[in-house]
């Protein structure tokens, strides 16, 4: 019975991959085929996973991923790239990996998912109208390669200590993995590529890199750190806490004093990644992981929705003003928008771990961030026009507004609790 | 049955407020504001009926509790003990009589909506204070008193009519002009009262923390005091008493009551003689009732608190009487005598610590204090109402009017005679019996506890008090100057108001002779000391009627007393100067430091440096980024390796 259900999921994933490939090939003839191929592949994978895994568990996570991926796919309409059609396939591949990582406990597959999400962005980042943005590509790829290498070596070291414990190896592995993660997602002080790439690449691919590509690295890192946690973890979490604090300050102060909108969003990403990294302090205490998972994921989704909206608005020369303000308020953390819940659960997880100084820093940073988010909304806000930009922004706003009703939050939270329990049992 | 009880209480508290909302809403319409006062008065009438119903039909000492925030001890807890039942009726009846008087007195005023809303809000708040057993609920009513007092004193906020002022305009003494307009009077009242309310609120909070209960009748005061020791008891009770002393205008917080006379006379009658200022003494009597200090002589520190209350009361009594002896302004003279009377209430209430004698299970001293409050309320309210009528009739707030004037103003004249003689303790009129028991209480202090000073101060105060009341009568009706204006028509409802008010004094006299618990008063009245004091009061009264002003004394000490012994300097000069000095220091040394740290130098400077640093990294060159990142990664890895090796 077990074997059969697993097979359904894998069959589904496999057929999704085939459809994705066929769509991409077909797109050389007609770019629409790539788009529809990607959509169909995602729906098949989503349904296959939902049927296999206890539906309620995956739905709350999968539905957000599906939404983000579809908005990303649609937003690609706004740019006429040289690889039109294939880019759909790449985004589809990332989304498949992002869905899949939540449902596997195979170490190798976790790492594979990380690489699958990382590599397509190397190509996406260079997309621009008429030609390839090679300079940005080189800047980006240099750091991504370093990041992936650090992450993989760190992960392997950590997993090795699980079978043959060695304290110094654990510490080294932990630091390498976290540094890899920092480089990958852009946590200060290893964030140098972020402001440059975010301001000089095309906004559309950056909106994908800033949204869909951020989720898997965090889940993979959290998964490995929880899986390999030991007696040393309590003291080493201080390292992630300090890095997170630095990242929040660098990101927010940088954003506050930058002029270019893309650069502001780049620094905002640095700050947001700091918030999310801060909840990694729970890896020492598996019983609070559900709080970190809830907070981190909601924060990632809120960040994704906001970045998609803002970057698309930059591309489209502004979007409907109220939508921009709603996204800004979500970033600031105004209840009951999604950003608020993300921060709330992150703060709760920090408080449970008694990292009260970090709680204070998160709150202070939320306050620092208010002016530049409001400025973003003011500068990008325009009159309503029924165009693609506004529809994408509307979709993003609907996402952050889902949490206006308490039910989704409660549902998400309880799901994460169950998932965390199963993770705990697995350990 | 419970619902019926609550319905009575709800009507009692809400009828005055609800009935004054319509007039507050239509404040722009002259037509409606002329008619709707009758509705407001009707609301107070309902309260009268309810208070009488409670008095006659509710079981005594019954507690009515409805939980609100039980975690903080904040509940609707009302009690129908002896004090509440009587005081509730007194409050409602006085408010009702004054409201009737006010229909006439406030006719043609420029903002009737404001007046009636606050007047009725005041009545409801006072009733809440009276019936509440829960200290927090009491405090809610207490703050209502303060707010209504501010609103009503400053009723004539335009300060455009000299007749509403206190003091002689433009008369300067040193740096101060001894003249106060209504708006300033309102401000002085609320600021002085807040000065006491804050420590009182803290004391209530402390009681909750220490005793875990806020219901006055349920708190185990003995355990509470023993737990916190002598210093704790003194600090707690003195903080609590601060609220009572400021509200009751005891020295040195008495100034606000004098300038409260800038309000309409109805307000002076209701708030600033009969009820609100008496609320301080009332609450003091009420908590002493349940603390039972005469049983707690083993509690350290408690005696000191009661000595403080005793002497603040006696000193206020003497101060008020002396100040009144130099005053010519009708209402201010009455205000000074009011603080004097309330001082005596505090003093005799505090004497309960040393007095064990009980009548019908009630401590003699507390009973005397309470009955004196009742007699004083009706007598003084009558006098205020009369003086309001006189101000209307003569267009002057300074005493004037001779015997000719009195002949044309027969009813006010007779009411004044009754109210003054019944109040000052001339045998065998109402207050005589109460004052006799008061003399007896102080005698007990002298004979049994060797405290001679209280009885001396009490007798001295009684004599001067009698003289200033006679002086009020004489200057307005017997030997005063002829008024410049005379406007004697109308005023029917005014006359009705104070005639009804003063007639209650006869009922009280009847009650003293028929009630079981006041039998002790009658016995005390037959004692020789009491009779001697009563005779003294009569002599002082007669002399003062014939010689209301002594030329020899009119400059010194008359002016000194009239200027309230220069206590205004404390309120208007020393306190503000101290405040400005503190704010100067805070501004120059505190704020600049805080400002410099947060807003101008340290934090912004750091912010600038950090943000420059952050942006300086972004050179745009891959080469430098790689250097930074690789360098940092190496440093982190080396540190991690070293740390790992150390394990």
Coordinates of C-alpha atoms in Angstrom, one line a residue, chain A residues 16 28 37 76 95 104 128 198 201 219 263 357 362 376 404 410:
Chain A
X16 CA 5.1 16.6 -14.8
X28 CA 10.6 26.8 -30.0
X37 CA 3.2 23.0 -20.4
X76 CA 7.1 36.6 -17.6
X95 CA 8.3 25.3 -8.6
X104 CA 10.7 14.1 1.0
X128 CA 16.7 40.9 -20.8
X198 CA 18.7 43.6 -8.0
X201 CA 19.1 43.1 -13.9
X219 CA 13.6 24.6 4.0
X263 CA 18.4 48.8 -4.8
X357 CA 17.6 40.7 22.6
X362 CA 13.5 42.5 15.1
X376 CA 8.3 52.7 -2.2
X404 CA -7.2 38.9 7.0
X410 CA -5.0 29.0 12.2

